[in-house]
mmCIF file with all atom_site columns, C-alpha atoms in Angstrom:
data_model
loop_
_atom_site.group_PDB
_atom_site.id
_atom_site.type_symbol
_atom_site.label_atom_id
_atom_site.label_alt_id
_atom_site.label_comp_id
_atom_site.label_asym_id
_atom_site.label_entity_id
_atom_site.label_seq_id
_atom_site.pdbx_PDB_ins_code
_atom_site.Cartn_x
_atom_site.Cartn_y
_atom_site.Cartn_z
_atom_site.occupancy
_atom_site.B_iso_or_equiv
_atom_site.pdbx_formal_charge
_atom_site.auth_seq_id
_atom_site.auth_comp_id
_atom_site.auth_asym_id
_atom_site.auth_atom_id
_atom_site.pdbx_PDB_model_num
ATOM 1   C CA . MET A 1 1   ? 137.908 115.008 134.566 1.00 49.00 ? 1   MET A CA 1
ATOM 2   C CA . LYS A 1 2   ? 137.389 112.340 137.379 1.00 52.00 ? 2   LYS A CA 1
ATOM 3   C CA . GLY A 1 3   ? 137.597 109.120 135.380 1.00 56.00 ? 3   GLY A CA 1
ATOM 4   C CA . TRP A 1 4   ? 134.883 107.159 133.903 1.00 60.00 ? 4   TRP A CA 1
ATOM 5   C CA . ARG A 1 5   ? 132.061 108.240 136.260 1.00 67.00 ? 5   ARG A CA 1
ATOM 6   C CA . LEU A 1 6   ? 131.409 111.671 134.823 1.00 72.00 ? 6   LEU A CA 1
ATOM 7   C CA . THR A 1 7   ? 128.994 114.046 136.637 1.00 82.00 ? 7   THR A CA 1
ATOM 8   C CA . SER A 1 8   ? 126.481 116.030 134.468 1.00 83.00 ? 8   SER A CA 1
ATOM 9   C CA . ASP A 1 9   ? 128.534 119.111 135.364 1.00 86.00 ? 9   ASP A CA 1
ATOM 10  C CA . GLU A 1 10  ? 131.851 117.374 133.967 1.00 85.00 ? 10  GLU A CA 1
ATOM 11  C CA . ARG A 1 11  ? 129.961 116.256 130.859 1.00 85.00 ? 11  ARG A CA 1
ATOM 12  C CA . ALA A 1 12  ? 128.590 119.703 130.336 1.00 88.00 ? 12  ALA A CA 1
ATOM 13  C CA . ARG A 1 13  ? 132.272 121.265 130.698 1.00 88.00 ? 13  ARG A CA 1
ATOM 14  C CA . ILE A 1 14  ? 133.804 118.956 128.320 1.00 88.00 ? 14  ILE A CA 1
ATOM 15  C CA . GLN A 1 15  ? 131.164 119.500 125.726 1.00 89.00 ? 15  GLN A CA 1
ATOM 16  C CA . ARG A 1 16  ? 131.490 123.185 126.091 1.00 91.00 ? 16  ARG A CA 1
ATOM 17  C CA . SER A 1 17  ? 135.424 122.972 125.711 1.00 90.00 ? 17  SER A CA 1
ATOM 18  C CA . LEU A 1 18  ? 135.055 120.564 122.771 1.00 90.00 ? 18  LEU A CA 1
ATOM 19  C CA . GLY A 1 19  ? 132.481 123.117 121.061 1.00 90.00 ? 19  GLY A CA 1
ATOM 20  C CA . ASP A 1 20  ? 132.287 122.350 117.343 1.00 89.00 ? 20  ASP A CA 1
ATOM 21  C CA . ASN A 1 21  ? 135.544 120.424 117.329 1.00 91.00 ? 21  ASN A CA 1
ATOM 22  C CA . ILE A 1 22  ? 136.052 116.750 116.713 1.00 91.00 ? 22  ILE A CA 1
ATOM 23  C CA . ALA A 1 23  ? 138.830 116.008 118.893 1.00 92.00 ? 23  ALA A CA 1
ATOM 24  C CA . MET A 1 24  ? 140.630 117.234 121.930 1.00 92.00 ? 24  MET A CA 1
ATOM 25  C CA . ILE A 1 25  ? 143.813 116.561 123.894 1.00 91.00 ? 25  ILE A CA 1
ATOM 26  C CA . LEU A 1 26  ? 143.166 116.286 127.501 1.00 88.00 ? 26  LEU A CA 1
ATOM 27  C CA . GLN A 1 27  ? 146.054 117.163 129.856 1.00 87.00 ? 27  GLN A CA 1
ATOM 28  C CA . SER A 1 28  ? 147.094 114.148 131.774 1.00 86.00 ? 28  SER A CA 1
ATOM 29  C CA . HIS A 1 29  ? 144.252 111.943 130.357 1.00 86.00 ? 29  HIS A CA 1
ATOM 30  C CA . GLY A 1 30  ? 144.907 111.772 126.673 1.00 90.00 ? 30  GLY A CA 1
ATOM 31  C CA . LEU A 1 31  ? 142.839 111.951 123.443 1.00 93.00 ? 31  LEU A CA 1
ATOM 32  C CA . LEU A 1 32  ? 139.184 112.408 123.081 1.00 92.00 ? 32  LEU A CA 1
ATOM 33  C CA . SER A 1 33  ? 137.368 112.144 119.762 1.00 92.00 ? 33  SER A CA 1
ATOM 34  C CA . VAL A 1 34  ? 133.750 112.413 118.671 1.00 91.00 ? 34  VAL A CA 1
ATOM 35  C CA . GLY A 1 35  ? 132.007 111.445 115.292 1.00 90.00 ? 35  GLY A CA 1
ATOM 36  C CA . ARG A 1 36  ? 128.573 110.585 114.039 1.00 90.00 ? 36  ARG A CA 1
ATOM 37  C CA . THR A 1 37  ? 129.168 106.974 114.415 1.00 92.00 ? 37  THR A CA 1
ATOM 38  C CA . VAL A 1 38  ? 131.604 104.977 116.377 1.00 94.00 ? 38  VAL A CA 1
ATOM 39  C CA . ALA A 1 39  ? 133.496 104.249 113.228 1.00 92.00 ? 39  ALA A CA 1
ATOM 40  C CA . ASP A 1 40  ? 133.939 107.855 112.538 1.00 92.00 ? 40  ASP A CA 1
ATOM 41  C CA . ALA A 1 41  ? 135.092 108.729 116.163 1.00 93.00 ? 41  ALA A CA 1
ATOM 42  C CA . PHE A 1 42  ? 137.534 105.727 115.813 1.00 94.00 ? 42  PHE A CA 1
ATOM 43  C CA . TYR A 1 43  ? 139.048 107.057 112.592 1.00 92.00 ? 43  TYR A CA 1
ATOM 44  C CA . ILE A 1 44  ? 139.365 110.554 114.119 1.00 94.00 ? 44  ILE A CA 1
ATOM 45  C CA . MET A 1 45  ? 141.307 109.056 117.260 1.00 94.00 ? 45  MET A CA 1
ATOM 46  C CA . TYR A 1 46  ? 143.480 106.758 115.097 1.00 95.00 ? 46  TYR A CA 1
ATOM 47  C CA . TYR A 1 47  ? 144.742 109.412 113.082 1.00 93.00 ? 47  TYR A CA 1
ATOM 48  C CA . LEU A 1 48  ? 145.173 112.136 115.916 1.00 94.00 ? 48  LEU A CA 1
ATOM 49  C CA . ASN A 1 49  ? 147.110 109.474 117.818 1.00 95.00 ? 49  ASN A CA 1
ATOM 50  C CA . ARG A 1 50  ? 149.160 108.715 114.747 1.00 95.00 ? 50  ARG A CA 1
ATOM 51  C CA . ALA A 1 51  ? 149.799 112.568 114.370 1.00 93.00 ? 51  ALA A CA 1
ATOM 52  C CA . CYS A 1 52  ? 150.938 112.721 118.034 1.00 92.00 ? 52  CYS A CA 1
ATOM 53  C CA . GLU A 1 53  ? 153.328 109.855 117.606 1.00 94.00 ? 53  GLU A CA 1
ATOM 54  C CA . ILE A 1 54  ? 154.732 111.370 114.560 1.00 92.00 ? 54  ILE A CA 1
ATOM 55  C CA . GLN A 1 55  ? 155.322 114.643 115.977 1.00 89.00 ? 55  GLN A CA 1
ATOM 56  C CA . MET A 1 56  ? 157.030 113.125 119.221 1.00 91.00 ? 56  MET A CA 1
ATOM 57  C CA . ALA A 1 57  ? 159.371 111.144 116.766 1.00 93.00 ? 57  ALA A CA 1
ATOM 58  C CA . THR A 1 58  ? 160.236 114.168 114.735 1.00 89.00 ? 58  THR A CA 1
ATOM 59  C CA . ALA A 1 59  ? 160.863 116.329 117.876 1.00 88.00 ? 59  ALA A CA 1
ATOM 60  C CA . GLN A 1 60  ? 163.667 113.887 118.756 1.00 91.00 ? 60  GLN A CA 1
ATOM 61  C CA . LEU A 1 61  ? 165.367 114.522 115.640 1.00 91.00 ? 61  LEU A CA 1
ATOM 62  C CA . ALA A 1 62  ? 166.521 118.075 116.054 1.00 86.00 ? 62  ALA A CA 1
ATOM 63  C CA . PRO A 1 63  ? 165.724 121.217 118.074 1.00 84.00 ? 63  PRO A CA 1
ATOM 64  C CA . LEU A 1 64  ? 162.537 123.181 116.935 1.00 78.00 ? 64  LEU A CA 1
ATOM 65  C CA . SER A 1 65  ? 163.073 126.047 114.396 1.00 79.00 ? 65  SER A CA 1
ATOM 66  C CA . PRO A 1 66  ? 160.795 128.943 114.884 1.00 79.00 ? 66  PRO A CA 1
ATOM 67  C CA . ILE A 1 67  ? 158.980 130.085 111.850 1.00 76.00 ? 67  ILE A CA 1
ATOM 68  C CA . HIS A 1 68  ? 159.793 133.682 111.392 1.00 79.00 ? 68  HIS A CA 1
ATOM 69  C CA . HIS A 1 69  ? 157.132 136.275 110.360 1.00 79.00 ? 69  HIS A CA 1
ATOM 70  C CA . ILE A 1 70  ? 157.745 137.663 106.914 1.00 74.00 ? 70  ILE A CA 1
ATOM 71  C CA . PRO A 1 71  ? 156.157 141.170 106.497 1.00 77.00 ? 71  PRO A CA 1
ATOM 72  C CA . ALA A 1 72  ? 153.470 141.391 103.823 1.00 72.00 ? 72  ALA A CA 1
ATOM 73  C CA . HIS A 1 73  ? 155.353 143.743 101.604 1.00 75.00 ? 73  HIS A CA 1
ATOM 74  C CA . LEU A 1 74  ? 158.204 141.280 101.452 1.00 73.00 ? 74  LEU A CA 1
ATOM 75  C CA . ARG A 1 75  ? 156.130 138.268 100.336 1.00 69.00 ? 75  ARG A CA 1
ATOM 76  C CA . PRO A 1 76  ? 155.647 137.436 96.616  1.00 68.00 ? 76  PRO A CA 1
ATOM 77  C CA . ALA A 1 77  ? 152.477 139.026 95.201  1.00 64.00 ? 77  ALA A CA 1
ATOM 78  C CA . ARG A 1 78  ? 150.824 135.559 94.820  1.00 57.00 ? 78  ARG A CA 1
ATOM 79  C CA . LEU A 1 79  ? 151.025 134.902 98.711  1.00 55.00 ? 79  LEU A CA 1
ATOM 80  C CA . ARG A 1 80  ? 149.506 138.245 99.648  1.00 53.00 ? 80  ARG A CA 1
ATOM 81  C CA . THR A 1 81  ? 146.092 137.543 98.619  1.00 54.00 ? 81  THR A CA 1
ATOM 82  C CA . ALA A 1 82  ? 144.035 135.711 101.270 1.00 53.00 ? 82  ALA A CA 1
ATOM 83  C CA . ASP A 1 83  ? 140.683 135.172 99.308  1.00 49.00 ? 83  ASP A CA 1
ATOM 84  C CA . GLY A 1 84  ? 140.655 131.837 97.688  1.00 45.00 ? 84  GLY A CA 1
ATOM 85  C CA . ARG A 1 85  ? 139.993 133.030 94.051  1.00 46.00 ? 85  ARG A CA 1
ATOM 86  C CA . GLY A 1 86  ? 142.662 135.474 94.072  1.00 46.00 ? 86  GLY A CA 1
ATOM 87  C CA . ALA A 1 87  ? 145.316 133.056 95.463  1.00 47.00 ? 87  ALA A CA 1
ATOM 88  C CA . ARG A 1 88  ? 144.175 130.303 93.147  1.00 45.00 ? 88  ARG A CA 1
ATOM 89  C CA . ALA A 1 89  ? 144.240 132.649 90.215  1.00 45.00 ? 89  ALA A CA 1
ATOM 90  C CA . SER A 1 90  ? 147.632 134.010 90.974  1.00 44.00 ? 90  SER A CA 1
ATOM 91  C CA . ALA A 1 91  ? 148.986 130.323 91.389  1.00 47.00 ? 91  ALA A CA 1
ATOM 92  C CA . GLY A 1 92  ? 147.620 129.492 87.800  1.00 45.00 ? 92  GLY A CA 1
ATOM 93  C CA . LEU A 1 93  ? 144.741 127.516 89.447  1.00 42.00 ? 93  LEU A CA 1
ATOM 94  C CA . ALA A 1 94  ? 141.689 129.781 88.685  1.00 44.00 ? 94  ALA A CA 1
ATOM 95  C CA . GLY A 1 95  ? 139.849 126.956 86.710  1.00 44.00 ? 95  GLY A CA 1
ATOM 96  C CA . VAL A 1 96  ? 140.494 124.329 89.291  1.00 42.00 ? 96  VAL A CA 1
ATOM 97  C CA . ALA A 1 97  ? 137.688 123.655 91.682  1.00 45.00 ? 97  ALA A CA 1
ATOM 98  C CA . ALA A 1 98  ? 138.289 124.156 95.407  1.00 45.00 ? 98  ALA A CA 1
ATOM 99  C CA . PRO A 1 99  ? 137.901 121.018 97.527  1.00 45.00 ? 99  PRO A CA 1
ATOM 100 C CA . PRO A 1 100 ? 134.457 120.752 99.534  1.00 44.00 ? 100 PRO A CA 1
#
């Protein structure tokens, strides 16, 4: 990215990189967000920035601990099901509507 004066090629490249996403972190440039309105874009930017601040603060607390892979045959049965209904039913939530 070459600053505020974007060429049409740069605009197209950023648009391709963003794809269907609503935000992106640009190396050495910062955050980028898009929305249907300026208010939507601001909301996305605010919370993405806040998430980055929280991650930076928590990274200072202790070294990162890797999440170890648990083979499927060792996981509890209720966690093995990937389809929403099966996982919800096994967790006792079969009658609860899924969020939109």
